[in-house]
mmCIF file of N, CA and C in Angstrom:
data_model
loop_
_atom_site.group_PDB
_atom_site.id
_atom_site.type_symbol
_atom_site.label_atom_id
_atom_site.label_comp_id
_atom_site.label_asym_id
_atom_site.label_seq_id
_atom_site.Cartn_x
_atom_site.Cartn_y
_atom_site.Cartn_z
ATOM 1 N N UNK A 931 2.452 -11.233 14.742
ATOM 2 C CA UNK A 931 2.507 -10.194 13.707
ATOM 3 C C UNK A 931 3.835 -9.452 13.807
ATOM 4 N N UNK A 932 4.382 -9.107 12.660
ATOM 5 C CA UNK A 932 5.685 -8.436 12.595
ATOM 6 C C UNK A 932 5.690 -7.104 13.336
ATOM 7 N N UNK A 933 4.558 -6.418 13.339
ATOM 8 C CA UNK A 933 4.485 -5.123 14.018
ATOM 9 C C UNK A 933 4.690 -5.263 15.522
ATOM 10 N N UNK A 934 4.060 -6.247 16.117
ATOM 11 C CA UNK A 934 4.209 -6.468 17.552
ATOM 12 C C UNK A 934 5.646 -6.853 17.878
ATOM 13 N N UNK A 935 6.230 -7.706 17.051
ATOM 14 C CA UNK A 935 7.612 -8.139 17.267
ATOM 15 C C UNK A 935 8.580 -6.963 17.188
ATOM 16 N N UNK A 936 8.258 -5.994 16.347
ATOM 17 C CA UNK A 936 9.124 -4.819 16.186
ATOM 18 C C UNK A 936 8.856 -3.755 17.251
ATOM 19 N N UNK A 937 7.830 -3.972 18.070
ATOM 20 C CA UNK A 937 7.498 -2.999 19.106
ATOM 21 C C UNK A 937 6.823 -1.755 18.556
ATOM 22 N N UNK A 938 6.179 -1.889 17.414
ATOM 23 C CA UNK A 938 5.525 -0.768 16.749
ATOM 24 C C UNK A 938 4.098 -0.590 17.264
ATOM 25 N N UNK A 939 3.713 0.664 17.509
ATOM 26 C CA UNK A 939 2.337 0.959 17.914
ATOM 27 C C UNK A 939 1.442 0.893 16.676
ATOM 28 N N UNK A 940 0.363 0.142 16.776
ATOM 29 C CA UNK A 940 -0.560 0.018 15.648
ATOM 30 C C UNK A 940 -1.941 -0.363 16.164
ATOM 31 N N UNK A 941 -2.944 -0.187 15.295
ATOM 32 C CA UNK A 941 -4.305 -0.606 15.593
ATOM 33 C C UNK A 941 -4.832 -1.373 14.400
ATOM 34 N N UNK A 942 -5.392 -2.554 14.638
ATOM 35 C CA UNK A 942 -6.023 -3.323 13.569
ATOM 36 C C UNK A 942 -7.488 -2.939 13.468
ATOM 37 N N UNK A 943 -7.979 -2.802 12.254
ATOM 38 C CA UNK A 943 -9.382 -2.478 12.002
ATOM 39 C C UNK A 943 -9.945 -3.528 11.049
ATOM 40 N N UNK A 944 -10.919 -4.291 11.517
ATOM 41 C CA UNK A 944 -11.582 -5.277 10.662
ATOM 42 C C UNK A 944 -12.954 -4.728 10.268
ATOM 43 N N UNK A 945 -13.380 -5.053 9.064
ATOM 44 C CA UNK A 945 -14.705 -4.657 8.602
ATOM 45 C C UNK A 945 -15.198 -5.713 7.629
ATOM 46 N N UNK A 946 -16.497 -5.706 7.395
ATOM 47 C CA UNK A 946 -17.106 -6.674 6.490
ATOM 48 C C UNK A 946 -16.838 -6.237 5.053
ATOM 49 N N UNK A 947 -16.067 -7.040 4.341
ATOM 50 C CA UNK A 947 -15.727 -6.723 2.947
ATOM 51 C C UNK A 947 -16.846 -7.184 2.013
ATOM 52 N N UNK A 948 -17.234 -6.307 1.095
ATOM 53 C CA UNK A 948 -18.235 -6.636 0.084
ATOM 54 C C UNK A 948 -17.495 -6.981 -1.213
ATOM 55 N N UNK A 949 -17.532 -8.242 -1.655
ATOM 56 C CA UNK A 949 -16.807 -8.647 -2.865
ATOM 57 C C UNK A 949 -17.230 -7.881 -4.123
ATOM 58 N N UNK A 950 -18.411 -7.273 -4.107
ATOM 59 C CA UNK A 950 -18.895 -6.539 -5.279
ATOM 60 C C UNK A 950 -18.415 -5.090 -5.316
ATOM 61 N N UNK A 951 -17.694 -4.652 -4.300
ATOM 62 C CA UNK A 951 -17.276 -3.245 -4.253
ATOM 63 C C UNK A 951 -16.298 -2.930 -5.378
ATOM 64 N N UNK A 952 -16.471 -1.770 -6.029
ATOM 65 C CA UNK A 952 -15.567 -1.412 -7.117
ATOM 66 C C UNK A 952 -14.202 -0.899 -6.637
ATOM 67 N N UNK A 953 -14.116 -0.420 -5.401
ATOM 68 C CA UNK A 953 -12.860 0.126 -4.883
ATOM 69 C C UNK A 953 -12.627 -0.363 -3.452
ATOM 70 N N UNK A 954 -11.642 -1.239 -3.287
ATOM 71 C CA UNK A 954 -11.334 -1.765 -1.953
ATOM 72 C C UNK A 954 -10.930 -0.644 -0.997
ATOM 73 N N UNK A 955 -10.140 0.299 -1.482
ATOM 74 C CA UNK A 955 -9.654 1.380 -0.635
ATOM 75 C C UNK A 955 -10.749 2.308 -0.159
ATOM 76 N N UNK A 956 -11.626 2.693 -1.078
ATOM 77 C CA UNK A 956 -12.724 3.575 -0.688
ATOM 78 C C UNK A 956 -13.683 2.852 0.251
ATOM 79 N N UNK A 957 -13.858 1.545 0.040
ATOM 80 C CA UNK A 957 -14.680 0.750 0.942
ATOM 81 C C UNK A 957 -14.063 0.782 2.349
ATOM 82 N N UNK A 958 -12.748 0.632 2.423
ATOM 83 C CA UNK A 958 -12.058 0.648 3.720
ATOM 84 C C UNK A 958 -12.223 2.009 4.402
ATOM 85 N N UNK A 959 -12.032 3.092 3.660
ATOM 86 C CA UNK A 959 -12.156 4.430 4.244
ATOM 87 C C UNK A 959 -13.548 4.640 4.824
ATOM 88 N N UNK A 960 -14.560 4.242 4.061
ATOM 89 C CA UNK A 960 -15.939 4.408 4.525
ATOM 90 C C UNK A 960 -16.208 3.535 5.749
ATOM 91 N N UNK A 961 -15.768 2.283 5.712
ATOM 92 C CA UNK A 961 -16.004 1.364 6.830
ATOM 93 C C UNK A 961 -15.293 1.817 8.103
ATOM 94 N N UNK A 962 -14.109 2.428 7.956
ATOM 95 C CA UNK A 962 -13.334 2.861 9.118
ATOM 96 C C UNK A 962 -13.708 4.269 9.575
ATOM 97 N N UNK A 963 -14.465 4.983 8.745
ATOM 98 C CA UNK A 963 -14.870 6.335 9.097
ATOM 99 C C UNK A 963 -13.718 7.327 9.040
ATOM 100 N N UNK A 964 -12.792 7.115 8.126
ATOM 101 C CA UNK A 964 -11.666 8.039 7.954
ATOM 102 C C UNK A 964 -11.686 8.597 6.537
ATOM 103 N N UNK A 965 -11.042 9.734 6.351
ATOM 104 C CA UNK A 965 -11.004 10.346 5.031
ATOM 105 C C UNK A 965 -10.125 9.497 4.103
ATOM 106 N N UNK A 966 -10.487 9.426 2.815
ATOM 107 C CA UNK A 966 -9.727 8.601 1.877
ATOM 108 C C UNK A 966 -8.248 8.994 1.745
ATOM 109 N N UNK A 967 -7.898 10.231 2.106
ATOM 110 C CA UNK A 967 -6.484 10.617 1.999
ATOM 111 C C UNK A 967 -5.634 9.994 3.103
ATOM 112 N N UNK A 968 -6.274 9.346 4.097
ATOM 113 C CA UNK A 968 -5.537 8.650 5.167
ATOM 114 C C UNK A 968 -5.472 7.146 4.956
ATOM 115 N N UNK A 969 -6.188 6.643 3.944
ATOM 116 C CA UNK A 969 -6.151 5.222 3.627
ATOM 117 C C UNK A 969 -5.288 5.066 2.377
ATOM 118 N N UNK A 970 -4.270 4.236 2.496
ATOM 119 C CA UNK A 970 -3.313 4.069 1.401
ATOM 120 C C UNK A 970 -3.415 2.669 0.810
ATOM 121 N N UNK A 971 -3.352 2.608 -0.527
ATOM 122 C CA UNK A 971 -3.385 1.322 -1.205
ATOM 123 C C UNK A 971 -1.960 0.898 -1.546
ATOM 124 N N UNK A 972 -1.761 -0.392 -1.600
ATOM 125 C CA UNK A 972 -0.457 -0.966 -1.916
ATOM 126 C C UNK A 972 -0.530 -1.519 -3.331
ATOM 127 N N UNK A 973 0.269 -0.957 -4.207
ATOM 128 C CA UNK A 973 0.313 -1.377 -5.601
ATOM 129 C C UNK A 973 1.694 -1.939 -5.912
ATOM 130 N N UNK A 974 1.734 -2.926 -6.793
ATOM 131 C CA UNK A 974 3.015 -3.499 -7.194
ATOM 132 C C UNK A 974 3.237 -3.152 -8.660
ATOM 133 N N UNK A 975 4.387 -2.540 -8.914
ATOM 134 C CA UNK A 975 4.750 -2.137 -10.270
ATOM 135 C C UNK A 975 6.058 -2.808 -10.662
ATOM 136 N N UNK A 976 6.294 -2.833 -11.955
ATOM 137 C CA UNK A 976 7.543 -3.345 -12.500
ATOM 138 C C UNK A 976 8.347 -2.126 -12.945
ATOM 139 N N UNK A 977 9.471 -1.893 -12.283
ATOM 140 C CA UNK A 977 10.342 -0.773 -12.655
ATOM 141 C C UNK A 977 11.617 -1.359 -13.243
ATOM 142 N N UNK A 978 11.778 -1.203 -14.536
ATOM 143 C CA UNK A 978 12.954 -1.712 -15.248
ATOM 144 C C UNK A 978 13.225 -3.182 -14.922
ATOM 145 N N UNK A 979 12.153 -3.984 -14.842
ATOM 146 C CA UNK A 979 12.302 -5.413 -14.620
ATOM 147 C C UNK A 979 12.355 -5.831 -13.166
ATOM 148 N N UNK A 980 12.230 -4.891 -12.232
ATOM 149 C CA UNK A 980 12.261 -5.217 -10.804
ATOM 150 C C UNK A 980 10.932 -4.828 -10.160
ATOM 151 N N UNK A 981 10.304 -5.784 -9.468
ATOM 152 C CA UNK A 981 9.044 -5.476 -8.792
ATOM 153 C C UNK A 981 9.291 -4.483 -7.669
ATOM 154 N N UNK A 982 8.420 -3.481 -7.608
ATOM 155 C CA UNK A 982 8.543 -2.383 -6.649
ATOM 156 C C UNK A 982 7.166 -2.091 -6.079
ATOM 157 N N UNK A 983 7.106 -1.861 -4.765
ATOM 158 C CA UNK A 983 5.843 -1.554 -4.096
ATOM 159 C C UNK A 983 5.658 -0.048 -4.029
ATOM 160 N N UNK A 984 4.455 0.397 -4.393
ATOM 161 C CA UNK A 984 4.082 1.811 -4.291
ATOM 162 C C UNK A 984 2.902 1.903 -3.326
ATOM 163 N N UNK A 985 3.010 2.795 -2.341
ATOM 164 C CA UNK A 985 1.943 2.971 -1.354
ATOM 165 C C UNK A 985 1.421 4.391 -1.527
ATOM 166 N N UNK A 986 0.179 4.502 -2.028
ATOM 167 C CA UNK A 986 -0.400 5.804 -2.368
ATOM 168 C C UNK A 986 -1.816 5.920 -1.809
ATOM 169 N N UNK A 987 -2.308 7.157 -1.619
ATOM 170 C CA UNK A 987 -3.672 7.333 -1.104
ATOM 171 C C UNK A 987 -4.711 6.707 -2.039
ATOM 172 N N UNK A 988 -5.746 6.101 -1.452
ATOM 173 C CA UNK A 988 -6.789 5.485 -2.267
ATOM 174 C C UNK A 988 -7.568 6.524 -3.055
ATOM 175 N N UNK A 989 -7.530 7.768 -2.608
ATOM 176 C CA UNK A 989 -8.273 8.833 -3.275
ATOM 177 C C UNK A 989 -7.627 9.238 -4.599
ATOM 178 N N UNK A 990 -6.401 8.823 -4.851
ATOM 179 C CA UNK A 990 -5.710 9.230 -6.070
ATOM 180 C C UNK A 990 -5.203 8.043 -6.863
ATOM 181 N N UNK A 991 -4.227 8.323 -7.703
ATOM 182 C CA UNK A 991 -3.647 7.299 -8.561
ATOM 183 C C UNK A 991 -2.135 7.315 -8.425
ATOM 184 N N UNK A 992 -1.520 6.251 -8.880
ATOM 185 C CA UNK A 992 -0.073 6.146 -8.892
ATOM 186 C C UNK A 992 0.467 6.804 -10.156
ATOM 187 N N UNK A 993 1.454 7.662 -9.993
ATOM 188 C CA UNK A 993 2.152 8.268 -11.120
ATOM 189 C C UNK A 993 3.361 7.371 -11.412
ATOM 190 N N UNK A 994 3.242 6.543 -12.444
ATOM 191 C CA UNK A 994 4.278 5.560 -12.758
ATOM 192 C C UNK A 994 5.619 6.204 -13.085
ATOM 193 N N UNK A 995 5.584 7.325 -13.769
ATOM 194 C CA UNK A 995 6.827 8.025 -14.115
ATOM 195 C C UNK A 995 7.537 8.507 -12.840
ATOM 196 N N UNK A 996 6.761 9.045 -11.890
ATOM 197 C CA UNK A 996 7.328 9.513 -10.623
ATOM 198 C C UNK A 996 7.873 8.341 -9.810
ATOM 199 N N UNK A 997 7.195 7.197 -9.863
ATOM 200 C CA UNK A 997 7.681 6.007 -9.157
ATOM 201 C C UNK A 997 9.034 5.576 -9.714
ATOM 202 N N UNK A 998 9.129 5.490 -11.026
ATOM 203 C CA UNK A 998 10.396 5.102 -11.648
ATOM 204 C C UNK A 998 11.503 6.065 -11.238
ATOM 205 N N UNK A 999 11.211 7.337 -11.278
ATOM 206 C CA UNK A 999 12.188 8.359 -10.908
ATOM 207 C C UNK A 999 12.621 8.221 -9.441
ATOM 208 N N UNK A 1000 11.681 7.898 -8.559
ATOM 209 C CA UNK A 1000 11.965 7.797 -7.122
ATOM 210 C C UNK A 1000 12.971 6.697 -6.793
ATOM 211 N N UNK A 1001 13.036 5.679 -7.653
ATOM 212 C CA UNK A 1001 13.969 4.575 -7.401
ATOM 213 C C UNK A 1001 15.103 4.541 -8.419
ATOM 214 N N UNK A 1002 15.259 5.644 -9.153
ATOM 215 C CA UNK A 1002 16.352 5.736 -10.121
ATOM 216 C C UNK A 1002 16.138 4.904 -11.369
ATOM 217 N N UNK A 1003 14.875 4.614 -11.674
ATOM 218 C CA UNK A 1003 14.564 3.805 -12.860
ATOM 219 C C UNK A 1003 14.156 4.672 -14.033
ATOM 220 N N UNK A 1004 14.013 3.994 -15.170
ATOM 221 C CA UNK A 1004 13.625 4.694 -16.396
ATOM 222 C C UNK A 1004 12.141 4.501 -16.713
ATOM 223 N N UNK A 1005 11.654 3.277 -16.541
ATOM 224 C CA UNK A 1005 10.299 2.967 -16.983
ATOM 225 C C UNK A 1005 9.573 2.114 -15.945
ATOM 226 N N UNK A 1006 8.312 2.435 -15.706
ATOM 227 C CA UNK A 1006 7.494 1.659 -14.768
ATOM 228 C C UNK A 1006 6.160 1.321 -15.408
ATOM 229 N N UNK A 1007 5.666 0.146 -15.089
ATOM 230 C CA UNK A 1007 4.348 -0.303 -15.524
ATOM 231 C C UNK A 1007 3.768 -1.130 -14.382
ATOM 232 N N UNK A 1008 2.464 -1.230 -14.342
ATOM 233 C CA UNK A 1008 1.854 -2.059 -13.304
ATOM 234 C C UNK A 1008 2.308 -3.504 -13.507
ATOM 235 N N UNK A 1009 2.587 -4.181 -12.408
ATOM 236 C CA UNK A 1009 3.045 -5.563 -12.465
ATOM 237 C C UNK A 1009 1.889 -6.487 -12.822
ATOM 238 N N UNK A 1010 2.222 -7.627 -13.370
ATOM 239 C CA UNK A 1010 1.237 -8.661 -13.627
ATOM 240 C C UNK A 1010 0.624 -9.061 -12.278
ATOM 241 N N UNK A 1011 -0.711 -9.056 -12.156
ATOM 242 C CA UNK A 1011 -1.338 -9.366 -10.865
ATOM 243 C C UNK A 1011 -0.901 -10.717 -10.288
ATOM 244 N N UNK A 1012 -0.756 -11.734 -11.129
ATOM 245 C CA UNK A 1012 -0.343 -13.052 -10.632
ATOM 246 C C UNK A 1012 1.077 -12.986 -10.069
ATOM 247 N N UNK A 1013 1.960 -12.244 -10.722
ATOM 248 C CA UNK A 1013 3.341 -12.098 -10.227
ATOM 249 C C UNK A 1013 3.353 -11.335 -8.907
ATOM 250 N N UNK A 1014 2.498 -10.303 -8.799
ATOM 251 C CA UNK A 1014 2.416 -9.526 -7.558
ATOM 252 C C UNK A 1014 1.942 -10.412 -6.409
ATOM 253 N N UNK A 1015 0.919 -11.229 -6.657
ATOM 254 C CA UNK A 1015 0.390 -12.115 -5.618
ATOM 255 C C UNK A 1015 1.423 -13.171 -5.220
ATOM 256 N N UNK A 1016 2.068 -13.762 -6.214
ATOM 257 C CA UNK A 1016 3.060 -14.817 -5.964
ATOM 258 C C UNK A 1016 4.247 -14.270 -5.167
ATOM 259 N N UNK A 1017 4.710 -13.078 -5.529
ATOM 260 C CA UNK A 1017 5.893 -12.505 -4.896
ATOM 261 C C UNK A 1017 5.613 -11.995 -3.487
ATOM 262 N N UNK A 1018 4.445 -11.365 -3.290
ATOM 263 C CA UNK A 1018 4.140 -10.804 -1.972
ATOM 264 C C UNK A 1018 3.532 -11.829 -1.016
ATOM 265 N N UNK A 1019 2.855 -12.832 -1.572
ATOM 266 C CA UNK A 1019 2.161 -13.806 -0.733
ATOM 267 C C UNK A 1019 0.758 -13.366 -0.356
ATOM 268 N N UNK A 1020 0.293 -12.283 -0.955
ATOM 269 C CA UNK A 1020 -1.044 -11.752 -0.658
ATOM 270 C C UNK A 1020 -1.899 -11.754 -1.921
ATOM 271 N N UNK A 1021 -3.238 -11.718 -1.737
ATOM 272 C CA UNK A 1021 -4.146 -11.629 -2.881
ATOM 273 C C UNK A 1021 -4.407 -10.170 -3.233
ATOM 274 N N UNK A 1022 -4.700 -9.934 -4.502
ATOM 275 C CA UNK A 1022 -5.017 -8.593 -4.985
ATOM 276 C C UNK A 1022 -6.160 -8.017 -4.159
ATOM 277 N N UNK A 1023 -6.005 -6.756 -3.775
ATOM 278 C CA UNK A 1023 -7.009 -6.126 -2.918
ATOM 279 C C UNK A 1023 -6.687 -6.316 -1.451
ATOM 280 N N UNK A 1024 -5.694 -7.163 -1.151
ATOM 281 C CA UNK A 1024 -5.284 -7.404 0.226
ATOM 282 C C UNK A 1024 -3.770 -7.364 0.378
ATOM 283 N N UNK A 1025 -3.085 -6.866 -0.650
ATOM 284 C CA UNK A 1025 -1.619 -6.799 -0.581
ATOM 285 C C UNK A 1025 -1.219 -5.744 0.445
ATOM 286 N N UNK A 1026 -0.394 -6.164 1.377
ATOM 287 C CA UNK A 1026 0.091 -5.269 2.417
ATOM 288 C C UNK A 1026 1.542 -4.897 2.125
ATOM 289 N N UNK A 1027 1.940 -3.687 2.501
ATOM 290 C CA UNK A 1027 3.355 -3.342 2.347
ATOM 291 C C UNK A 1027 4.218 -4.045 3.400
ATOM 292 N N UNK A 1028 3.565 -4.646 4.395
ATOM 293 C CA UNK A 1028 4.262 -5.296 5.510
ATOM 294 C C UNK A 1028 4.205 -6.816 5.382
ATOM 295 N N UNK A 1029 5.243 -7.494 5.825
ATOM 296 C CA UNK A 1029 5.232 -8.946 5.922
ATOM 297 C C UNK A 1029 5.135 -9.687 4.608
ATOM 298 N N UNK A 1030 5.675 -9.128 3.563
ATOM 299 C CA UNK A 1030 5.611 -9.791 2.264
ATOM 300 C C UNK A 1030 6.548 -10.992 2.224
ATOM 301 N N UNK A 1031 6.188 -11.967 1.394
ATOM 302 C CA UNK A 1031 6.985 -13.182 1.240
ATOM 303 C C UNK A 1031 8.411 -12.830 0.827
ATOM 304 N N UNK A 1032 8.530 -11.942 -0.145
ATOM 305 C CA UNK A 1032 9.834 -11.461 -0.588
ATOM 306 C C UNK A 1032 9.827 -9.954 -0.398
ATOM 307 N N UNK A 1033 10.771 -9.425 0.342
ATOM 308 C CA UNK A 1033 10.795 -7.978 0.602
ATOM 309 C C UNK A 1033 11.136 -7.240 -0.692
ATOM 310 N N UNK A 1034 10.220 -6.373 -1.078
ATOM 311 C CA UNK A 1034 10.401 -5.592 -2.297
ATOM 312 C C UNK A 1034 10.756 -4.157 -1.935
ATOM 313 N N UNK A 1035 11.454 -3.520 -2.833
ATOM 314 C CA UNK A 1035 11.762 -2.103 -2.601
ATOM 315 C C UNK A 1035 10.427 -1.362 -2.599
ATOM 316 N N UNK A 1036 10.316 -0.392 -1.688
ATOM 317 C CA UNK A 1036 9.036 0.254 -1.412
ATOM 318 C C UNK A 1036 9.175 1.772 -1.468
ATOM 319 N N UNK A 1037 8.165 2.407 -2.072
ATOM 320 C CA UNK A 1037 8.092 3.863 -2.107
ATOM 321 C C UNK A 1037 6.750 4.267 -1.512
ATOM 322 N N UNK A 1038 6.792 5.148 -0.514
ATOM 323 C CA UNK A 1038 5.598 5.658 0.158
ATOM 324 C C UNK A 1038 5.369 7.084 -0.312
ATOM 325 N N UNK A 1039 4.145 7.365 -0.755
ATOM 326 C CA UNK A 1039 3.841 8.718 -1.203
ATOM 327 C C UNK A 1039 4.093 9.705 -0.075
ATOM 328 N N UNK A 1040 4.765 10.790 -0.401
ATOM 329 C CA UNK A 1040 5.165 11.769 0.612
ATOM 330 C C UNK A 1040 3.979 12.425 1.326
ATOM 331 N N UNK A 1041 2.774 12.357 0.759
ATOM 332 C CA UNK A 1041 1.605 12.931 1.437
ATOM 333 C C UNK A 1041 1.305 12.206 2.746
ATOM 334 N N UNK A 1042 1.823 10.996 2.911
ATOM 335 C CA UNK A 1042 1.596 10.240 4.151
ATOM 336 C C UNK A 1042 2.109 11.006 5.359
ATOM 337 N N UNK A 1043 3.178 11.754 5.168
ATOM 338 C CA UNK A 1043 3.781 12.465 6.298
ATOM 339 C C UNK A 1043 2.921 13.625 6.810
ATOM 340 N N UNK A 1044 1.839 13.947 6.111
ATOM 341 C CA UNK A 1044 0.917 14.993 6.554
ATOM 342 C C UNK A 1044 -0.033 14.481 7.647
ATOM 343 N N UNK A 1045 0.000 13.179 7.924
ATOM 344 C CA UNK A 1045 -0.941 12.563 8.859
ATOM 345 C C UNK A 1045 -0.195 11.926 10.032
ATOM 346 N N UNK A 1046 -0.808 11.959 11.212
ATOM 347 C CA UNK A 1046 -0.217 11.290 12.387
ATOM 348 C C UNK A 1046 -0.223 9.784 12.177
ATOM 349 N N UNK A 1047 -1.325 9.266 11.608
ATOM 350 C CA UNK A 1047 -1.419 7.844 11.281
ATOM 351 C C UNK A 1047 -2.079 7.678 9.927
ATOM 352 N N UNK A 1048 -1.772 6.561 9.276
ATOM 353 C CA UNK A 1048 -2.420 6.188 8.022
ATOM 354 C C UNK A 1048 -2.846 4.730 8.147
ATOM 355 N N UNK A 1049 -3.719 4.315 7.254
ATOM 356 C CA UNK A 1049 -4.188 2.929 7.231
ATOM 357 C C UNK A 1049 -3.715 2.263 5.948
ATOM 358 N N UNK A 1050 -3.204 1.045 6.081
ATOM 359 C CA UNK A 1050 -2.806 0.235 4.927
ATOM 360 C C UNK A 1050 -3.372 -1.163 5.122
ATOM 361 N N UNK A 1051 -3.423 -1.929 4.061
ATOM 362 C CA UNK A 1051 -3.930 -3.290 4.162
ATOM 363 C C UNK A 1051 -3.095 -4.097 5.150
ATOM 364 N N UNK A 1052 -3.785 -4.918 5.922
ATOM 365 C CA UNK A 1052 -3.099 -5.789 6.887
ATOM 366 C C UNK A 1052 -2.943 -7.198 6.333
ATOM 367 N N UNK A 1053 -3.148 -7.362 5.029
ATOM 368 C CA UNK A 1053 -2.873 -8.656 4.413
ATOM 369 C C UNK A 1053 -4.063 -9.426 3.902
ATOM 370 N N UNK A 1054 -5.250 -8.883 4.098
ATOM 371 C CA UNK A 1054 -6.437 -9.492 3.496
ATOM 372 C C UNK A 1054 -7.513 -8.431 3.342
ATOM 373 N N UNK A 1055 -8.428 -8.692 2.423
ATOM 374 C CA UNK A 1055 -9.534 -7.759 2.224
ATOM 375 C C UNK A 1055 -10.367 -7.714 3.489
ATOM 376 N N UNK A 1056 -10.684 -6.496 3.938
ATOM 377 C CA UNK A 1056 -11.491 -6.347 5.149
ATOM 378 C C UNK A 1056 -10.668 -6.208 6.418
ATOM 379 N N UNK A 1057 -9.352 -6.044 6.277
ATOM 380 C CA UNK A 1057 -8.508 -5.859 7.450
ATOM 381 C C UNK A 1057 -7.449 -4.807 7.140
ATOM 382 N N UNK A 1058 -7.482 -3.731 7.931
ATOM 383 C CA UNK A 1058 -6.532 -2.631 7.759
ATOM 384 C C UNK A 1058 -5.720 -2.472 9.033
ATOM 385 N N UNK A 1059 -4.501 -1.968 8.885
ATOM 386 C CA UNK A 1059 -3.676 -1.661 10.040
ATOM 387 C C UNK A 1059 -3.390 -0.162 10.005
ATOM 388 N N UNK A 1060 -3.575 0.483 11.151
ATOM 389 C CA UNK A 1060 -3.323 1.916 11.287
ATOM 390 C C UNK A 1060 -2.018 2.095 12.050
ATOM 391 N N UNK A 1061 -1.102 2.867 11.481
ATOM 392 C CA UNK A 1061 0.184 3.124 12.111
ATOM 393 C C UNK A 1061 0.745 4.438 11.614
ATOM 394 N N UNK A 1062 1.814 4.901 12.240
ATOM 395 C CA UNK A 1062 2.398 6.168 11.806
ATOM 396 C C UNK A 1062 3.149 5.962 10.490
ATOM 397 N N UNK A 1063 3.137 6.976 9.624
ATOM 398 C CA UNK A 1063 3.880 6.869 8.365
ATOM 399 C C UNK A 1063 5.377 6.618 8.599
ATOM 400 N N UNK A 1064 5.923 7.211 9.660
ATOM 401 C CA UNK A 1064 7.351 7.019 9.960
ATOM 402 C C UNK A 1064 7.634 5.555 10.295
ATOM 403 N N UNK A 1065 6.742 4.922 11.063
ATOM 404 C CA UNK A 1065 6.927 3.506 11.392
ATOM 405 C C UNK A 1065 6.798 2.638 10.144
ATOM 406 N N UNK A 1066 5.819 2.948 9.301
ATOM 407 C CA UNK A 1066 5.660 2.179 8.065
ATOM 408 C C UNK A 1066 6.920 2.300 7.205
ATOM 409 N N UNK A 1067 7.420 3.513 7.060
ATOM 410 C CA UNK A 1067 8.627 3.729 6.258
ATOM 411 C C UNK A 1067 9.813 2.973 6.843
ATOM 412 N N UNK A 1068 9.946 3.001 8.164
ATOM 413 C CA UNK A 1068 11.074 2.311 8.808
ATOM 414 C C UNK A 1068 10.965 0.799 8.630
ATOM 415 N N UNK A 1069 9.766 0.248 8.809
ATOM 416 C CA UNK A 1069 9.576 -1.202 8.720
ATOM 417 C C UNK A 1069 9.748 -1.750 7.307
ATOM 418 N N UNK A 1070 9.489 -0.915 6.305
ATOM 419 C CA UNK A 1070 9.587 -1.362 4.914
ATOM 420 C C UNK A 1070 10.813 -0.816 4.207
ATOM 421 N N UNK A 1071 11.622 -0.037 4.920
ATOM 422 C CA UNK A 1071 12.785 0.640 4.327
ATOM 423 C C UNK A 1071 12.347 1.481 3.121
ATOM 424 N N UNK A 1072 11.189 2.117 3.256
ATOM 425 C CA UNK A 1072 10.601 2.872 2.143
ATOM 426 C C UNK A 1072 11.281 4.205 1.915
ATOM 427 N N UNK A 1073 11.290 4.588 0.661
ATOM 428 C CA UNK A 1073 11.696 5.923 0.236
ATOM 429 C C UNK A 1073 10.412 6.742 0.209
ATOM 430 N N UNK A 1074 10.446 7.980 0.716
ATOM 431 C CA UNK A 1074 9.293 8.877 0.611
ATOM 432 C C UNK A 1074 9.465 9.728 -0.617
ATOM 433 N N UNK A 1075 8.453 9.776 -1.461
ATOM 434 C CA UNK A 1075 8.527 10.562 -2.702
ATOM 435 C C UNK A 1075 7.107 10.882 -3.157
ATOM 436 N N UNK A 1076 6.941 11.975 -3.907
ATOM 437 C CA UNK A 1076 5.620 12.346 -4.412
ATOM 438 C C UNK A 1076 5.244 11.473 -5.621
ATOM 439 N N UNK A 1077 4.667 10.306 -5.342
ATOM 440 C CA UNK A 1077 4.349 9.358 -6.420
ATOM 441 C C UNK A 1077 2.853 9.239 -6.695
ATOM 442 N N UNK A 1078 2.043 9.950 -5.887
ATOM 443 C CA UNK A 1078 0.587 9.923 -6.090
ATOM 444 C C UNK A 1078 0.131 11.147 -6.846
ATOM 445 N N UNK A 1079 -0.998 11.015 -7.501
ATOM 446 C CA UNK A 1079 -1.603 12.169 -8.169
ATOM 447 C C UNK A 1079 -3.114 12.057 -8.043
ATOM 448 N N UNK A 1080 -3.781 13.207 -8.133
ATOM 449 C CA UNK A 1080 -5.253 13.214 -7.985
ATOM 450 C C UNK A 1080 -5.934 12.705 -9.230
#
């Protein structure tokens, strides 16, 4: 795993994924026994024709306008799911900000810095990785910006 190779402190959390669940992130928070504001979802958006990763709390939503602004873009829309899967190498609901097939520019919601650790997908449904927001930002070269909203 890339985290071990980088010498990053992390904890893997596996849980039984229910394919019928309406929200992968909320399912993860409940299974891990952590508040939803500490579990972050990885979304792929298209900002002015360039795929961009947004990492936001599962308890809220992505503010597309704020995402575009954070990377100096004009317009953002959610990426085509097939393009997101093809580019990252992960399936929807299991897209991780780490270890993607093609490294995409990444924006981490600034609320992450309020926590000692956060949880993000480890690359498949039912597997989360817990690490510090600073380590996640460093490993993904992420920009921190207020891109989430309630």
